[in-house]
CSV table of C-alpha atoms in Angstrom, one decimal:
chain,number,residue,atom,x,y,z
A,279,ALA,CA,99.0,107.0,87.2
A,280,ILE,CA,98.2,106.4,90.8
A,281,ARG,CA,96.6,103.0,91.5
A,282,HIS,CA,94.1,102.6,94.4
A,283,VAL,CA,95.4,100.2,97.1
A,284,ALA,CA,92.7,98.5,99.1
A,285,PRO,CA,93.0,98.8,102.8
A,286,LYS,CA,93.6,95.6,104.8
A,287,LEU,CA,92.1,94.6,108.2
A,288,CYS,CA,94.4,92.8,110.7
A,289,PRO,CA,92.4,91.4,113.6
A,290,SER,CA,95.5,91.2,115.8
A,291,ALA,CA,98.6,93.4,115.5
A,292,ALA,CA,101.2,94.3,118.1
A,293,VAL,CA,101.9,98.0,117.8
A,294,LEU,CA,105.0,99.6,119.3
A,295,PHE,CA,106.0,103.3,119.7
A,296,ALA,CA,109.4,104.3,121.1
A,297,ASP,CA,110.6,107.8,121.9
A,298,LEU,CA,113.8,109.2,123.2
A,299,VAL,CA,113.6,110.8,126.7
A,300,GLY,CA,115.3,114.3,126.9
A,301,PHE,CA,115.8,114.5,123.1
A,302,THR,CA,114.0,117.8,122.6
A,303,SER,CA,116.2,119.7,125.1
A,304,LEU,CA,119.4,118.2,123.7
A,305,ALA,CA,118.3,118.9,120.1
A,306,ALA,CA,117.9,122.6,120.9
A,307,GLN,CA,121.6,122.6,121.8
A,308,THR,CA,122.8,120.5,118.8
A,309,GLU,CA,123.9,121.5,115.3
A,310,PRO,CA,121.4,120.3,112.7
A,311,TRP,CA,124.0,118.2,110.9
A,312,THR,CA,124.9,116.4,114.1
A,313,LEU,CA,121.3,115.8,114.9
A,314,VAL,CA,120.5,114.2,111.5
A,315,HIS,CA,123.7,112.3,111.7
A,316,TYR,CA,122.7,110.8,115.1
A,317,LEU,CA,119.1,109.9,114.1
A,318,ASP,CA,120.3,108.3,110.9
A,319,ARG,CA,122.6,106.0,112.9
A,320,LEU,CA,120.1,105.3,115.7
A,321,PHE,CA,117.1,104.5,113.4
A,322,GLY,CA,119.3,102.5,111.1
A,323,GLN,CA,120.2,100.1,113.9
A,324,MET,CA,116.5,100.0,114.9
A,325,ASP,CA,115.6,99.1,111.3
A,326,ALA,CA,118.0,96.2,111.5
A,327,ALA,CA,116.5,95.0,114.8
A,328,CYS,CA,113.0,95.0,113.2
A,329,GLN,CA,114.2,93.2,110.1
A,330,ALA,CA,115.9,90.5,112.3
A,331,GLN,CA,112.6,89.8,113.9
A,332,ARG,CA,110.4,90.3,110.8
A,333,VAL,CA,108.7,93.2,112.5
A,334,GLU,CA,107.5,95.9,110.1
A,335,LYS,CA,108.8,99.5,110.5
A,336,ILE,CA,105.9,101.9,109.8
A,337,LYS,CA,107.5,105.3,110.2
A,338,THR,CA,109.5,107.8,112.3
A,339,ILE,CA,108.2,111.1,113.5
A,340,GLY,CA,110.9,113.3,114.9
A,341,ASP,CA,112.6,111.0,117.4
A,342,CYS,CA,109.7,108.7,117.7
A,343,TYR,CA,109.8,105.2,116.0
A,344,MET,CA,106.7,103.1,115.2
A,345,CYS,CA,106.6,99.5,114.2
A,346,VAL,CA,104.1,96.6,114.0
A,347,GLY,CA,104.1,92.9,114.3
A,348,TRP,CA,101.4,91.2,112.3
A,349,ALA,CA,99.6,88.1,113.5
A,350,GLU,CA,99.0,86.2,110.2
A,351,ASP,CA,97.0,83.0,109.8
A,352,SER,CA,100.0,80.9,110.4
A,353,GLU,CA,101.2,83.0,113.4
A,354,ASP,CA,99.3,83.5,116.6
A,355,PRO,CA,99.0,86.8,118.5
A,356,ILE,CA,101.4,85.6,121.2
A,357,THR,CA,104.2,85.0,118.8
A,358,SER,CA,103.8,88.4,117.1
A,359,ALA,CA,103.6,90.3,120.4
A,360,SER,CA,106.6,88.5,121.7
A,361,THR,CA,108.7,89.4,118.7
A,362,VAL,CA,107.7,93.1,119.0
A,363,LEU,CA,108.7,93.1,122.7
A,364,THR,CA,112.0,91.5,121.7
A,365,VAL,CA,112.5,94.4,119.3
A,366,ALA,CA,111.6,96.9,122.0
A,367,SER,CA,114.2,95.4,124.3
A,368,LYS,CA,116.9,95.7,121.6
A,369,MET,CA,115.9,99.3,121.0
A,370,HIS,CA,116.5,100.2,124.6
A,371,SER,CA,120.0,98.7,124.3
A,372,ILE,CA,120.6,100.6,121.0
A,373,ALA,CA,119.6,103.9,122.5
A,374,ARG,CA,122.0,103.5,125.4
A,375,GLN,CA,124.9,102.6,123.0
A,376,VAL,CA,124.5,105.5,120.5
A,377,PRO,CA,125.3,108.8,122.3
A,378,LEU,CA,124.1,112.3,121.4
A,379,ASN,CA,126.7,115.0,122.3
A,380,GLY,CA,128.3,112.5,124.6
A,381,SER,CA,125.1,111.8,126.5
A,382,ARG,CA,123.3,108.4,126.6
A,383,LEU,CA,119.6,108.7,126.2
A,384,PHE,CA,117.0,106.4,127.5
A,385,LEU,CA,114.1,105.1,125.5
A,386,ARG,CA,110.5,105.2,126.6
A,387,ALA,CA,108.3,102.7,124.8
A,388,GLY,CA,104.7,101.7,124.7
A,389,MET,CA,102.9,98.7,123.2
A,390,HIS,CA,99.3,97.5,122.7
A,391,THR,CA,97.8,94.6,120.8
A,392,GLY,CA,94.5,94.9,118.9
A,393,THR,CA,92.7,95.3,115.6
A,394,VAL,CA,94.2,97.7,113.0
A,395,VAL,CA,93.6,98.8,109.4
A,396,SER,CA,96.6,99.3,107.1
A,397,GLY,CA,96.8,101.1,103.8
A,398,ILE,CA,97.9,104.1,101.7
A,399,ILE,CA,95.9,107.3,101.6
A,400,GLY,CA,96.4,110.7,99.8
A,401,LYS,CA,97.6,111.6,96.3
A,402,THR,CA,101.2,112.9,97.0
A,403,LYS,CA,104.1,111.6,99.0
A,404,LEU,CA,102.4,108.3,99.5
A,405,ALA,CA,103.3,106.3,102.5
A,406,PHE,CA,102.0,103.0,104.0
A,407,ASP,CA,100.4,103.6,107.4
A,408,VAL,CA,98.3,101.9,110.1
A,409,TRP,CA,95.2,103.2,111.9
A,410,GLY,CA,92.8,102.1,114.7
A,411,ASP,CA,92.2,102.3,118.4
A,412,ALA,CA,95.1,99.9,119.0
A,413,VAL,CA,97.4,102.5,117.4
A,414,ASN,CA,96.1,105.3,119.6
A,415,VAL,CA,96.4,103.2,122.8
A,416,ALA,CA,99.9,102.1,122.0
A,417,SER,CA,100.9,105.7,121.5
A,418,ARG,CA,99.4,106.6,124.9
A,419,MET,CA,101.3,103.7,126.4
A,420,GLU,CA,104.5,105.3,125.2
A,421,SER,CA,103.7,108.9,126.2
A,422,THR,CA,102.7,107.8,129.8
A,423,GLY,CA,105.5,105.3,130.1
A,424,ILE,CA,108.6,105.1,132.1
A,425,PRO,CA,112.1,105.9,130.8
A,426,GLY,CA,114.1,102.8,130.2
A,427,ALA,CA,111.1,100.4,130.0
A,428,THR,CA,108.3,99.3,127.8
A,429,GLN,CA,104.8,99.9,129.1
A,430,VAL,CA,102.1,97.5,127.9
A,431,THR,CA,98.3,97.2,128.3
A,432,ALA,CA,96.5,94.4,130.1
A,433,ASP,CA,95.6,92.9,126.8
A,434,THR,CA,99.3,92.6,125.8
A,435,TYR,CA,100.2,91.4,129.3
A,436,GLU,CA,97.6,88.6,129.2
A,437,LEU,CA,99.2,87.4,125.9
A,438,LEU,CA,102.8,87.4,127.3
A,439,LYS,CA,102.6,86.9,131.0
A,440,ASP,CA,103.8,83.3,130.8
A,441,LYS,CA,106.7,84.2,128.5
A,442,GLU,CA,108.0,87.6,129.8
A,443,VAL,CA,108.7,89.3,133.1
A,444,PHE,CA,106.5,92.3,133.9
A,445,VAL,CA,106.0,94.6,136.9
A,446,GLU,CA,102.4,95.8,137.5
A,447,ARG,CA,102.3,99.6,137.4
A,448,GLY,CA,98.7,100.0,138.2
A,449,LEU,CA,96.0,102.3,136.7
A,450,VAL,CA,97.3,105.0,134.3
A,451,GLU,CA,95.1,107.8,133.0
A,452,VAL,CA,94.9,107.5,129.2
A,453,LYS,CA,93.3,110.3,127.1
A,454,GLY,CA,90.1,109.2,125.5
A,455,ARG,CA,90.1,105.8,127.4
A,456,GLY,CA,90.1,106.7,131.1
A,457,LYS,CA,92.2,104.7,133.5
A,458,LEU,CA,93.8,101.6,132.1
A,459,GLN,CA,95.7,98.8,133.9
A,460,THR,CA,99.3,98.7,132.7
A,461,TYR,CA,102.5,96.8,133.2
A,462,THR,CA,106.1,97.5,132.5
A,463,THR,CA,109.0,95.4,131.3
A,464,VAL,CA,112.0,94.8,133.5
A,465,GLU,CA,115.0,96.0,131.4
A,466,SER,CA,118.6,95.6,132.3
A,467,LEU,CA,120.1,99.0,133.0
A,468,HIS,CA,123.5,97.8,131.9
A,469,THR,CA,124.6,95.1,129.6
A,470,PRO,CA,128.0,94.2,128.1
A,471,GLU,CA,126.8,95.7,124.9
A,472,ASP,CA,126.4,99.1,126.6
A,473,ASP,CA,130.2,99.4,127.1
A,474,GLN,CA,130.5,99.4,123.3
A,475,ILE,CA,129.7,103.0,122.7
A,476,VAL,CA,128.9,103.5,119.0
A,477,GLU,CA,129.8,106.9,117.7
A,478,PRO,CA,127.2,107.9,115.0
A,479,GLU,CA,128.3,107.7,111.4
A,480,ALA,CA,126.2,109.2,108.6
A,481,SER,CA,124.9,107.0,105.8
A,482,ASN,CA,125.8,107.9,102.2
A,483,ALA,CA,122.3,109.2,101.6
A,484,VAL,CA,122.5,111.6,104.6
A,485,GLN,CA,126.0,112.8,103.6
A,486,MET,CA,124.8,113.5,100.0
A,487,PHE,CA,121.8,115.4,101.3
A,488,TYR,CA,123.9,117.5,103.6
A,489,ASN,CA,126.5,118.3,100.9
A,490,LEU,CA,123.7,119.4,98.6
A,491,LEU,CA,122.1,121.5,101.3
A,492,THR,CA,125.3,123.3,102.3
A,493,ALA,CA,126.2,123.8,98.6
A,494,THR,CA,122.8,125.5,98.1
A,495,GLU,CA,123.2,127.7,101.1
A,496,ASP,CA,126.6,128.9,99.9
A,497,ARG,CA,125.5,129.7,96.4
A,498,PRO,CA,125.4,133.5,95.7
A,499,GLY,CA,121.9,134.9,95.5
A,500,VAL,CA,120.3,132.1,97.5
A,501,GLN,CA,118.6,133.1,100.7
């Protein structure tokens, strides 16, 4: 039996979206197995980065990664926003270290801090998710962002301006919100870690899935 899970309101959450620049065009030229292989390795490292900072991964959609930092009673919004930005910086480094078909891809990330509601909806393939204007704005920060940097709203900037280094980008047109003042992080374009190119390796789960898929395709009578 499916039990109802009550939604939870969080007055202040730091929401991050990160997307690979140029992934779609490269994906069109890449074998499906290589593509899944790559994403599994990439997102696996991003999962580890989130766990290290106690930031919660929400989901992946294609090559887009979403995570949230919760400001609990014992933790102020500045701390949660700072940890999410730390994760974003690590994600930029990870993307540069894990190549796709020999090409290093840049990450474009966006972040906003605000009120969200979390919960589980539907009756099949249940998944935890987060909703609210803060989620929509964070997504727009990513889609209008700059490759190799994390774009943040003025709200997030005010929380972190004394802790992090930002560059004022100016007004950016955001669908449904008009023009918003935004800022971007200053990411290092090269770090010693970037020299350590990590060739993707598939997890056991992905390998098992691929073996099952190819076995089904080769079976007589299966179209």
